[in-house]
Amino acid sequence: MLVLGLVIVAISLYKLGAYQTQTHFRQDVVDQATDEYAPIELSSDYGFTTLFDDRVFDVEYLDEGSAHVATKSRHLDKTVMQLTLTARPEDVYPRDAALRIQILVDTELPIADESFLVQEVESKQVLVGGSNASHRIFSLTPQTGTIKSLTYVHQWLIEGDEHVVEIRAEGLSEKALPAVAGKVIADFSFHGSVLGAKTGSFAAGILSSTALAASPQNDYVIDAVSPAVVKLYHITCGKLIVFGEPLTSESCQVTTGSGFFVSSDGYIATNGHVVVNQPEDIFVKVLLADPGSLATFLNGAGLTGSEISGISKNPVLLASIISKVYDLPDAAIQLENETHSYFAALGQEPLRIESIEDAQNIRNFQGRNSLQPVQLIAKNYASKDVYSVSAGEGFSASDVALLKVDIDDTPFIRLFDKSVTQNMAISIVGFPGDAENFLIDKSELATTITNGSISAIRGSSGSSDYTLYQSDADASQGNSGGPVLTAAGQAIGLLTYRYQSSEQTDAAKSYIRDINDLAKLARVNNVVFKFDGVTQSSWETGLELYATNRYSKALVEFRKVADSYPSHRLVGSYILDAEKAVAQGRDVQDTPALLVVGAVIGMFGAVSAVVLIARQHGNHQLFKLTHVKSTDKQPHPAV
């Protein structure tokens, strides 16, 4: 038993050692490939993570009143409510004051004691870790002779439904925040329930992963949601009849735009102007494209040649007159043999319509995995607004629509359920038309990501019921209807308008329709969004595993996605990359349970063998002692 137990222990420990060595070797290779120095990470059950350079800071935390020094990356439980990072002045911050950064959860501490006069010198709203924070700066004037220099304190206060987080930078001899402190604030992130946010999303897992500390987190967040973005095609066919006379022959118009799944059962959000093309819209396009047709129309309305010439040169007046087209009776403008067809490109395959015959034949197309017909469910949009707004009359509706594809388990993008703030970082995902140019291979579709921020939050012209978010992220035609995402991959709205004045020196601006407009449209039409299903959950889980180099486990999740949603735009490339990583021996696996069990069994067997041997040895000694004594008492035989 002893020999067998020791053999089992030896084999198990050898295997465990080989596994750990191989794992650490792989991780060392990854670390060296990314950065020579990886920052230390502290994460908390309260839902925040902070990165710091241990060459710069000494770190302490309070655990139920006892102070501990943190020197390695670690996770702190909810007993830790105070975290302190103190800079080494002689190395980093060579001034009289000593920089100290504190992170407090549900803990109130005074800014200073009675030795100082505390005055607030600045206050503003900022973002910390993607959450709204009140940033205040205080000056501390010494009131005693022992302390002579003026110091400053920066305070960031983040209030949530469940907890309050305060971050302080203290001991500053100048009002400006040192770069080393600014780096800690910039690397601070929330990823759980600290502010009462919903947990369980991909962003929560990905932001807390130590493997991503040295890599761009946004790469994985965008990949988590971009497969839910689709390219939309709206084909309108018919013969335009105006006041009983045919104005065009039988023809078709194709409108393209972007959209995105907002529910796992196939509901798609987009702009109203992507999926609406009324007879009046077609007539207005003809008028604006053909000066002769416009002149004939205006002349028929009783205007003279000089009046028509003046209108053509006045964009505001022209927009006002064009808007009146939408007030004509329905019988005045009709589309004979009117048909509307809607399709969504779910994957990389585009819908090819290169002739009138293609457009007419597409009406009979039943779809395939990556190209699916969709149904228009509801809209909140008025075509007239495009021209009435230009004429100064304002909007009468929003510009959102809901479509439905007949698929039960689609990817989706979660809706942002908090207040959008000025200067919030955003990403726009869509299919801009000018990205399909002669420089690239157009045989496959690919989303375009445009980054920027919320420049302003304004009410829409003509109505206080609708909000428009202004952005510095420039977007093109074709982006319409695409999602505008937070850093965590949630949709705050739909990219809708682009405005640029006639002055070439003026910058173009993009405007975003609020996601609440879409949510209201869904409620009015009794549509309930679902956020479940194998496709999105397995995709997010697979990405988390992939991000931590557990490629074999990621492959299991990725293959589930490929089975449940064959049109997935990214899963195929991730499968190939993960398979390659496994083949190259870069797969990091969890410690094998069988080896641990084997080691325990072996150790138990060895200990049991030692106990049995010791016991047997004792019995043997007792036997010898008893046998010798009893033999000595026997009479010797006679010689």
Short mmCIF file of C-alpha atoms in Angstrom, two decimals, residues 81-567:
data_model
loop_
_atom_site.label_atom_id
_atom_site.label_comp_id
_atom_site.label_asym_id
_atom_site.label_seq_id
_atom_site.Cartn_x
_atom_site.Cartn_y
_atom_site.Cartn_z
CA MET A 81 -14.96 48.86 1.94
CA GLN A 82 -11.80 50.94 1.78
CA LEU A 83 -8.90 50.61 -0.64
CA THR A 84 -5.89 52.93 -0.43
CA LEU A 85 -3.14 53.43 -3.02
CA THR A 86 -0.20 55.48 -1.76
CA ALA A 87 2.43 56.74 -4.19
CA ARG A 88 6.08 56.43 -3.33
CA PRO A 89 7.07 60.14 -3.22
CA GLU A 90 10.78 59.55 -3.65
CA ASP A 91 10.19 57.61 -6.89
CA VAL A 92 7.15 59.13 -8.47
CA TYR A 93 5.80 62.19 -6.75
CA PRO A 94 8.75 64.17 -5.35
CA ARG A 95 6.87 66.92 -3.53
CA ASP A 96 6.06 67.86 0.05
CA ALA A 97 2.60 66.35 -0.18
CA ALA A 98 2.15 62.58 -0.61
CA LEU A 99 -0.33 61.36 -3.22
CA ARG A 100 -2.90 58.93 -1.87
CA ILE A 101 -5.90 57.50 -3.76
CA GLN A 102 -8.77 56.05 -1.74
CA ILE A 103 -11.74 54.03 -3.00
CA LEU A 104 -14.60 53.97 -0.49
CA VAL A 105 -17.85 51.99 -0.69
CA ASP A 106 -20.79 53.13 1.47
CA THR A 107 -18.28 54.80 3.80
CA GLU A 108 -18.32 58.45 4.82
CA LEU A 109 -15.02 60.00 5.85
CA PRO A 110 -14.37 63.73 6.30
CA ILE A 111 -12.30 65.46 3.66
CA ALA A 112 -10.01 66.86 6.40
CA ASP A 113 -9.93 67.52 10.14
CA GLU A 114 -10.16 70.76 12.12
CA SER A 115 -6.57 71.60 11.17
CA PHE A 116 -7.73 72.69 7.70
CA LEU A 117 -10.19 75.11 6.18
CA VAL A 118 -11.92 73.15 3.39
CA GLN A 119 -13.31 75.04 0.38
CA GLU A 120 -14.81 73.70 -2.85
CA VAL A 121 -13.02 75.30 -5.79
CA GLU A 122 -14.52 73.38 -8.75
CA SER A 123 -17.42 71.02 -9.54
CA LYS A 124 -18.53 69.25 -12.72
CA GLN A 125 -20.15 66.08 -14.04
CA VAL A 126 -17.86 63.49 -15.63
CA LEU A 127 -17.75 59.79 -16.48
CA VAL A 128 -15.80 57.31 -14.35
CA GLY A 129 -15.80 53.71 -15.50
CA GLY A 130 -18.69 54.50 -17.85
CA SER A 131 -20.89 55.80 -15.00
CA ASN A 132 -21.94 59.34 -14.14
CA ALA A 133 -19.84 60.91 -11.41
CA SER A 134 -19.78 64.21 -9.59
CA HIS A 135 -16.19 65.48 -9.70
CA ARG A 136 -15.37 68.07 -7.00
CA ILE A 137 -12.05 69.69 -6.15
CA PHE A 138 -11.38 71.04 -2.65
CA SER A 139 -8.60 73.26 -1.34
CA LEU A 140 -7.29 72.59 2.15
CA THR A 141 -5.85 75.68 3.86
CA PRO A 142 -3.86 74.88 7.04
CA GLN A 143 -5.19 76.45 10.24
CA THR A 144 -2.25 75.54 12.47
CA GLY A 145 1.39 76.53 12.45
CA THR A 146 2.67 72.99 12.09
CA ILE A 147 1.13 72.58 8.61
CA LYS A 148 2.12 75.34 6.22
CA SER A 149 1.40 74.34 2.63
CA LEU A 150 -1.93 74.50 0.79
CA THR A 151 -3.11 71.11 -0.53
CA TYR A 152 -5.92 69.87 -2.77
CA VAL A 153 -8.31 66.91 -2.82
CA HIS A 154 -10.11 65.53 -5.89
CA GLN A 155 -13.33 63.66 -5.15
CA TRP A 156 -15.42 61.54 -7.56
CA LEU A 157 -18.82 60.50 -6.19
CA ILE A 158 -20.82 57.83 -8.03
CA GLU A 159 -24.30 57.18 -6.60
CA GLY A 160 -26.29 54.09 -7.56
CA ASP A 161 -29.47 52.37 -6.50
CA GLU A 162 -27.64 50.01 -4.13
CA HIS A 163 -24.27 51.54 -3.24
CA VAL A 164 -22.32 54.77 -3.25
CA VAL A 165 -18.71 54.71 -4.43
CA GLU A 166 -16.31 57.54 -3.65
CA ILE A 167 -12.83 57.91 -5.12
CA ARG A 168 -10.40 60.44 -3.70
CA ALA A 169 -7.00 61.70 -4.72
CA GLU A 170 -5.49 63.40 -1.66
CA GLY A 171 -2.27 65.11 -0.69
CA LEU A 172 -1.89 67.17 -3.87
CA SER A 173 0.34 70.24 -3.67
CA GLU A 174 -1.21 71.55 -6.91
CA LYS A 175 -4.79 71.72 -8.17
CA ALA A 176 -4.00 69.75 -11.34
CA LEU A 177 -4.29 65.97 -11.08
CA PRO A 178 -0.93 64.16 -11.53
CA ALA A 179 -0.70 61.81 -14.49
CA VAL A 180 -0.16 58.76 -12.27
CA ALA A 181 -3.44 59.47 -10.46
CA GLY A 182 -5.27 60.19 -13.70
CA LYS A 183 -4.18 56.78 -15.01
CA VAL A 184 -5.79 55.02 -12.03
CA ILE A 185 -9.05 56.91 -12.57
CA ALA A 186 -9.01 56.17 -16.31
CA ASP A 187 -8.49 52.44 -15.65
CA PHE A 188 -11.29 52.25 -13.08
CA SER A 189 -14.32 50.29 -14.30
CA PHE A 190 -17.67 49.02 -13.05
CA HIS A 191 -18.76 45.57 -14.05
CA GLY A 192 -21.32 44.32 -11.56
CA SER A 193 -24.01 45.41 -9.13
CA VAL A 194 -22.17 48.26 -7.45
CA LEU A 195 -24.62 50.79 -8.88
CA GLY A 196 -27.62 48.50 -8.93
CA ALA A 197 -26.96 47.53 -12.55
CA LYS A 198 -28.12 44.23 -14.00
CA THR A 199 -25.55 41.48 -13.90
CA GLY A 200 -24.94 38.47 -16.08
CA SER A 201 -24.17 40.33 -19.28
CA PHE A 202 -21.08 39.73 -21.39
CA ALA A 203 -19.66 43.12 -20.45
CA ALA A 204 -19.74 42.20 -16.75
CA GLY A 205 -17.55 39.18 -17.34
CA ILE A 206 -15.22 40.66 -19.90
CA LEU A 207 -14.37 43.78 -17.91
CA SER A 208 -13.39 41.76 -14.84
CA SER A 209 -11.07 39.42 -16.71
CA THR A 210 -7.41 39.83 -15.79
CA ALA A 211 -6.44 38.41 -19.17
CA LEU A 212 -7.81 41.54 -20.82
CA ALA A 213 -6.00 44.02 -18.63
CA ALA A 214 -3.37 44.63 -21.29
CA SER A 215 -5.60 44.30 -24.34
CA PRO A 216 -8.36 46.52 -25.81
CA GLN A 217 -11.60 45.48 -24.09
CA ASN A 218 -13.65 47.16 -26.80
CA ASP A 219 -12.56 44.55 -29.37
CA TYR A 220 -14.46 41.83 -27.56
CA VAL A 221 -17.46 43.98 -26.59
CA ILE A 222 -18.08 44.98 -30.21
CA ASP A 223 -17.60 41.40 -31.39
CA ALA A 224 -20.17 40.33 -28.79
CA VAL A 225 -22.90 42.50 -30.34
CA SER A 226 -22.01 43.21 -33.99
CA PRO A 227 -23.43 39.88 -35.28
CA ALA A 228 -26.84 41.24 -34.21
CA VAL A 229 -26.52 44.10 -36.74
CA VAL A 230 -28.12 43.40 -40.13
CA LYS A 231 -28.30 45.11 -43.51
CA LEU A 232 -31.86 45.86 -44.64
CA TYR A 233 -33.28 46.05 -48.17
CA HIS A 234 -36.64 47.62 -49.03
CA ILE A 235 -37.82 47.08 -52.62
CA THR A 236 -40.78 49.14 -53.83
CA CYS A 237 -42.28 48.44 -57.27
CA GLY A 238 -45.14 49.97 -59.25
CA LYS A 239 -46.19 52.58 -61.82
CA LEU A 240 -46.53 56.14 -60.50
CA ILE A 241 -49.90 57.77 -61.35
CA VAL A 242 -50.34 61.52 -60.62
CA PHE A 243 -53.78 63.09 -61.05
CA GLY A 244 -54.81 60.11 -63.17
CA GLU A 245 -51.86 60.35 -65.57
CA PRO A 246 -48.90 57.92 -65.54
CA LEU A 247 -45.71 59.74 -64.61
CA THR A 248 -43.37 56.74 -64.79
CA SER A 249 -43.40 53.28 -66.31
CA GLU A 250 -43.38 50.15 -64.18
CA SER A 251 -40.23 50.45 -62.10
CA CYS A 252 -38.69 49.50 -58.76
CA GLN A 253 -36.72 51.41 -56.15
CA VAL A 254 -34.32 49.81 -53.68
CA THR A 255 -33.64 51.44 -50.31
CA THR A 256 -30.92 50.07 -48.03
CA GLY A 257 -30.12 50.75 -44.42
CA SER A 258 -29.01 49.14 -41.19
CA GLY A 259 -30.91 47.49 -38.38
CA PHE A 260 -30.28 45.33 -35.34
CA PHE A 261 -31.93 42.54 -33.41
CA VAL A 262 -33.43 43.76 -30.13
CA SER A 263 -35.00 40.46 -29.14
CA SER A 264 -33.94 36.82 -29.35
CA ASP A 265 -37.14 35.92 -31.23
CA GLY A 266 -36.28 37.97 -34.31
CA TYR A 267 -37.50 41.55 -33.77
CA ILE A 268 -35.35 44.09 -35.64
CA ALA A 269 -35.08 47.83 -34.91
CA THR A 270 -34.41 50.38 -37.64
CA ASN A 271 -35.35 53.87 -38.79
CA GLY A 272 -38.77 54.56 -40.26
CA HIS A 273 -37.29 56.18 -43.36
CA VAL A 274 -35.46 52.91 -44.18
CA VAL A 275 -38.71 50.94 -44.53
CA VAL A 276 -41.23 53.56 -45.69
CA ASN A 277 -41.52 54.52 -49.37
CA GLN A 278 -44.98 55.88 -50.15
CA PRO A 279 -46.27 57.03 -53.57
CA GLU A 280 -45.81 60.62 -52.34
CA ASP A 281 -42.15 59.88 -51.53
CA ILE A 282 -41.56 58.55 -55.04
CA PHE A 283 -43.28 61.56 -56.60
CA VAL A 284 -41.21 64.01 -54.52
CA LYS A 285 -38.01 62.24 -55.58
CA VAL A 286 -39.04 62.62 -59.22
CA LEU A 287 -39.71 66.35 -58.74
CA LEU A 288 -36.40 67.02 -57.03
CA ALA A 289 -34.43 64.95 -59.54
CA ASP A 290 -36.00 66.53 -62.65
CA PRO A 291 -36.21 70.35 -62.83
CA GLY A 292 -38.63 70.04 -65.76
CA SER A 293 -41.10 67.94 -63.77
CA LEU A 294 -40.80 70.36 -60.84
CA ALA A 295 -41.47 73.37 -63.06
CA THR A 296 -44.50 71.64 -64.64
CA PHE A 297 -45.90 70.78 -61.21
CA LEU A 298 -45.43 74.29 -59.84
CA ASN A 299 -46.89 75.82 -62.99
CA GLY A 300 -49.92 73.58 -62.59
CA ALA A 301 -50.27 74.95 -59.09
CA GLY A 302 -50.69 78.46 -60.56
CA LEU A 303 -47.17 79.84 -60.16
CA THR A 304 -45.53 82.01 -62.79
CA GLY A 305 -42.12 81.39 -64.36
CA SER A 306 -40.42 84.06 -62.25
CA GLU A 307 -41.99 82.67 -59.07
CA ILE A 308 -40.86 79.17 -59.98
CA SER A 309 -37.32 80.42 -60.61
CA GLY A 310 -37.26 82.14 -57.20
CA ILE A 311 -38.54 79.02 -55.44
CA SER A 312 -35.89 76.85 -57.04
CA LYS A 313 -33.20 79.12 -55.62
CA ASN A 314 -34.68 79.19 -52.10
CA PRO A 315 -34.22 75.81 -50.34
CA VAL A 316 -36.46 76.72 -47.37
CA LEU A 317 -39.33 77.88 -49.59
CA LEU A 318 -38.90 74.85 -51.85
CA ALA A 319 -39.03 72.50 -48.83
CA SER A 320 -42.19 74.22 -47.61
CA ILE A 321 -43.92 73.76 -51.00
CA ILE A 322 -42.73 70.16 -51.36
CA SER A 323 -44.16 69.35 -47.92
CA LYS A 324 -47.62 70.31 -49.27
CA VAL A 325 -47.45 67.29 -51.62
CA TYR A 326 -48.15 65.13 -48.57
CA ASP A 327 -51.37 67.06 -47.91
CA LEU A 328 -52.91 66.13 -51.28
CA PRO A 329 -55.79 63.60 -51.29
CA ASP A 330 -54.77 59.95 -51.43
CA ALA A 331 -56.31 59.56 -54.89
CA ALA A 332 -54.10 62.33 -56.32
CA ILE A 333 -50.89 60.29 -56.18
CA GLN A 334 -50.99 56.52 -56.49
CA LEU A 335 -48.65 53.63 -57.22
CA GLU A 336 -50.32 51.19 -59.56
CA ASN A 337 -49.44 47.51 -58.88
CA GLU A 338 -47.73 48.66 -55.69
CA THR A 339 -45.61 46.05 -53.90
CA HIS A 340 -43.19 46.25 -50.98
CA SER A 341 -40.60 43.59 -50.17
CA TYR A 342 -38.31 43.61 -47.14
CA PHE A 343 -35.17 41.52 -46.70
CA ALA A 344 -32.42 41.30 -44.10
CA ALA A 345 -28.85 40.18 -44.77
CA LEU A 346 -28.04 38.41 -41.51
CA GLY A 347 -24.53 37.30 -42.37
CA GLN A 348 -21.88 38.16 -44.94
CA GLU A 349 -23.89 37.49 -48.11
CA PRO A 350 -25.33 40.63 -49.77
CA LEU A 351 -28.64 40.74 -51.64
CA ARG A 352 -27.76 41.39 -55.28
CA ILE A 353 -30.21 43.53 -57.27
CA GLU A 354 -28.59 44.80 -60.45
CA SER A 355 -31.59 45.29 -62.76
CA ILE A 356 -35.33 45.95 -62.81
CA GLU A 357 -35.83 42.27 -63.51
CA ASP A 358 -33.86 41.36 -60.36
CA ALA A 359 -36.01 43.72 -58.29
CA GLN A 360 -39.25 42.33 -59.71
CA ASN A 361 -38.16 38.71 -59.31
CA ILE A 362 -36.99 39.25 -55.74
CA ARG A 363 -40.63 39.41 -54.67
CA ASN A 364 -40.78 35.63 -55.06
CA PHE A 365 -37.53 34.99 -53.19
CA GLN A 366 -38.22 32.79 -50.14
CA GLY A 367 -34.88 33.42 -48.52
CA ARG A 368 -32.07 31.24 -47.19
CA ASN A 369 -30.00 31.13 -44.01
CA SER A 370 -28.15 34.42 -44.44
CA LEU A 371 -30.83 36.26 -46.47
CA GLN A 372 -34.30 36.33 -44.97
CA PRO A 373 -37.58 38.07 -45.81
CA VAL A 374 -38.82 40.28 -42.97
CA GLN A 375 -42.20 41.72 -42.09
CA LEU A 376 -42.86 45.35 -41.16
CA ILE A 377 -44.60 45.26 -37.77
CA ALA A 378 -44.93 48.92 -36.74
CA LYS A 379 -43.51 52.37 -37.35
CA ASN A 380 -43.49 55.84 -35.83
CA TYR A 381 -42.53 58.00 -38.79
CA ALA A 382 -43.95 60.70 -41.05
CA SER A 383 -42.34 61.17 -44.48
CA LYS A 384 -43.51 64.77 -44.59
CA ASP A 385 -41.22 65.63 -41.66
CA VAL A 386 -38.14 65.50 -43.89
CA TYR A 387 -39.38 68.64 -45.68
CA SER A 388 -41.46 70.33 -43.00
CA VAL A 389 -38.44 70.37 -40.69
CA SER A 390 -36.35 72.03 -43.41
CA ALA A 391 -39.14 74.58 -43.74
CA GLY A 392 -38.97 75.32 -40.02
CA GLU A 393 -42.18 73.52 -39.01
CA GLY A 394 -40.58 70.78 -36.90
CA PHE A 395 -41.11 67.04 -36.46
CA SER A 396 -44.53 65.47 -36.00
CA ALA A 397 -43.22 61.98 -35.20
CA SER A 398 -40.06 60.07 -34.38
CA ASP A 399 -38.20 57.93 -36.94
CA VAL A 400 -38.24 54.36 -35.65
CA ALA A 401 -39.67 51.07 -36.91
CA LEU A 402 -39.94 47.41 -35.90
CA LEU A 403 -39.60 44.45 -38.25
CA LYS A 404 -39.78 40.70 -37.63
CA VAL A 405 -37.87 37.78 -39.12
CA ASP A 406 -39.18 34.24 -38.67
CA ILE A 407 -36.26 32.89 -36.58
CA ASP A 408 -36.60 31.77 -32.98
CA ASP A 409 -33.04 32.12 -31.66
CA THR A 410 -31.19 35.18 -32.94
CA PRO A 411 -28.38 37.27 -31.47
CA PHE A 412 -29.53 40.54 -29.92
CA ILE A 413 -28.37 43.84 -28.44
CA ARG A 414 -29.59 44.88 -25.01
CA LEU A 415 -31.20 48.31 -24.63
CA PHE A 416 -29.57 50.94 -22.42
CA ASP A 417 -31.91 51.66 -19.50
CA LYS A 418 -30.16 54.62 -17.86
CA SER A 419 -29.77 58.30 -18.66
CA VAL A 420 -27.50 59.21 -21.56
CA THR A 421 -24.94 61.84 -20.56
CA GLN A 422 -23.01 64.44 -22.47
CA ASN A 423 -19.51 63.30 -23.54
CA MET A 424 -20.48 59.63 -23.18
CA ALA A 425 -18.29 57.47 -25.42
CA ILE A 426 -20.24 55.71 -28.17
CA SER A 427 -19.73 53.37 -31.12
CA ILE A 428 -21.94 53.32 -34.22
CA VAL A 429 -22.28 50.02 -36.07
CA GLY A 430 -23.79 49.74 -39.53
CA PHE A 431 -23.40 49.37 -43.27
CA PRO A 432 -22.54 52.78 -44.78
CA GLY A 433 -23.08 52.85 -48.53
CA ASP A 434 -19.81 54.62 -49.30
CA ALA A 435 -17.90 51.76 -47.66
CA GLU A 436 -18.91 49.58 -50.62
CA ASN A 437 -16.41 51.15 -53.04
CA PHE A 438 -13.91 49.99 -55.65
CA LEU A 439 -11.14 49.65 -53.06
CA ILE A 440 -12.59 46.57 -51.40
CA ASP A 441 -14.01 43.17 -52.29
CA LYS A 442 -17.78 43.65 -52.31
CA SER A 443 -18.65 39.96 -52.48
CA GLU A 444 -19.05 39.86 -48.68
CA LEU A 445 -20.69 42.27 -46.24
CA ALA A 446 -18.84 43.67 -43.23
CA THR A 447 -20.00 46.06 -40.55
CA THR A 448 -18.27 49.41 -40.09
CA ILE A 449 -17.54 50.74 -36.59
CA THR A 450 -17.43 54.52 -36.05
CA ASN A 451 -16.39 55.85 -32.63
CA GLY A 452 -17.20 59.18 -31.05
CA SER A 453 -19.09 60.74 -28.17
CA ILE A 454 -22.38 62.41 -27.32
CA SER A 455 -21.79 66.09 -28.05
CA ALA A 456 -25.17 67.40 -26.94
CA ILE A 457 -28.62 66.25 -25.83
CA ARG A 458 -31.45 68.22 -27.41
CA GLY A 459 -35.18 68.09 -27.87
CA SER A 460 -36.22 67.50 -31.48
CA SER A 461 -37.57 70.43 -33.47
CA GLY A 462 -41.32 70.94 -33.13
CA SER A 463 -41.89 68.44 -30.32
CA SER A 464 -40.69 68.09 -26.74
CA ASP A 465 -41.75 64.43 -26.73
CA TYR A 466 -38.69 63.26 -28.64
CA THR A 467 -34.99 63.52 -27.82
CA LEU A 468 -32.12 63.77 -30.27
CA TYR A 469 -28.53 63.00 -29.33
CA GLN A 470 -25.96 65.00 -31.26
CA SER A 471 -22.65 63.27 -31.94
CA ASP A 472 -19.26 64.11 -33.40
CA ALA A 473 -19.13 60.60 -34.93
CA ASP A 474 -19.62 61.20 -38.64
CA ALA A 475 -21.79 58.65 -40.41
CA SER A 476 -22.89 58.03 -43.99
CA GLN A 477 -26.04 57.08 -45.82
CA GLY A 478 -26.63 53.40 -45.13
CA ASN A 479 -25.75 53.79 -41.45
CA SER A 480 -29.38 54.83 -40.86
CA GLY A 481 -31.07 52.52 -38.40
CA GLY A 482 -27.83 51.09 -37.02
CA PRO A 483 -27.29 50.85 -33.27
CA VAL A 484 -25.42 53.47 -31.27
CA LEU A 485 -23.69 51.59 -28.45
CA THR A 486 -22.21 52.36 -25.06
CA ALA A 487 -18.77 51.06 -24.09
CA ALA A 488 -20.56 48.02 -22.59
CA GLY A 489 -22.37 47.25 -25.87
CA GLN A 490 -25.87 48.46 -25.00
CA ALA A 491 -27.95 50.48 -27.48
CA ILE A 492 -28.76 54.07 -26.54
CA GLY A 493 -30.41 54.83 -29.88
CA LEU A 494 -30.42 54.58 -33.67
CA LEU A 495 -28.17 56.59 -35.98
CA THR A 496 -30.73 58.60 -37.98
CA TYR A 497 -29.63 61.94 -39.47
CA ARG A 498 -26.53 63.67 -40.74
CA TYR A 499 -26.47 67.44 -41.02
CA GLN A 500 -23.93 69.75 -42.63
CA SER A 501 -24.53 73.39 -43.42
CA SER A 502 -23.75 74.99 -46.75
CA GLU A 503 -20.55 76.41 -45.24
CA GLN A 504 -17.68 74.09 -46.13
CA THR A 505 -15.83 75.09 -42.96
CA ASP A 506 -18.65 73.73 -40.77
CA ALA A 507 -18.25 70.20 -39.47
CA ALA A 508 -20.88 67.57 -40.20
CA LYS A 509 -22.93 66.36 -37.26
CA SER A 510 -24.79 63.13 -36.68
CA TYR A 511 -28.09 62.85 -34.80
CA ILE A 512 -29.37 59.80 -32.94
CA ARG A 513 -32.95 58.83 -32.21
CA ASP A 514 -33.48 57.84 -28.58
CA ILE A 515 -33.90 54.10 -27.93
CA ASN A 516 -36.88 55.00 -25.72
CA ASP A 517 -38.81 55.90 -28.88
CA LEU A 518 -38.39 52.31 -30.02
CA ALA A 519 -39.34 50.93 -26.61
CA LYS A 520 -42.55 53.00 -26.68
CA LEU A 521 -43.37 51.74 -30.17
CA ALA A 522 -42.97 48.16 -28.92
CA ARG A 523 -45.23 48.76 -25.91
CA VAL A 524 -47.97 50.35 -28.00
CA ASN A 525 -47.95 47.30 -30.28
CA ASN A 526 -47.80 44.79 -27.39
CA VAL A 527 -44.34 43.57 -28.41
CA VAL A 528 -42.26 42.16 -25.54
CA PHE A 529 -38.53 41.77 -26.16
CA LYS A 530 -36.85 38.52 -25.08
CA PHE A 531 -33.24 38.28 -23.97
CA ASP A 532 -32.57 34.55 -23.84
CA GLY A 533 -31.68 31.71 -26.19
CA VAL A 534 -28.58 29.66 -26.93
CA THR A 535 -27.14 31.91 -29.65
CA GLN A 536 -26.29 35.01 -27.63
CA SER A 537 -25.56 33.32 -24.30
CA SER A 538 -23.18 30.77 -25.85
CA TRP A 539 -21.53 33.47 -27.96
CA GLU A 540 -20.85 35.65 -24.90
CA THR A 541 -19.64 32.69 -22.84
CA GLY A 542 -17.41 31.54 -25.69
CA LEU A 543 -15.84 34.99 -26.02
CA GLU A 544 -15.11 35.14 -22.30
CA LEU A 545 -13.39 31.74 -22.49
CA TYR A 546 -11.53 32.77 -25.66
CA ALA A 547 -10.35 35.97 -23.98
CA THR A 548 -8.78 33.94 -21.15
CA ASN A 549 -7.07 31.51 -23.58
CA ARG A 550 -9.34 28.56 -22.70
CA TYR A 551 -9.75 27.75 -26.36
CA SER A 552 -11.02 24.16 -26.12
CA LYS A 553 -13.89 25.21 -23.87
CA ALA A 554 -14.59 28.21 -26.08
CA LEU A 555 -14.88 25.87 -29.07
CA VAL A 556 -17.73 24.01 -27.37
CA GLU A 557 -19.71 27.26 -27.02
CA PHE A 558 -18.83 28.52 -30.50
CA ARG A 559 -20.07 25.30 -32.10
CA LYS A 560 -23.38 25.70 -30.26
CA VAL A 561 -23.69 29.14 -31.85
CA ALA A 562 -22.90 27.78 -35.31
CA ASP A 563 -25.63 25.16 -34.89
CA SER A 564 -28.29 27.47 -33.48
CA TYR A 565 -27.64 30.42 -35.83
CA PRO A 566 -25.80 29.40 -39.04
CA SER A 567 -25.81 33.00 -40.35
#
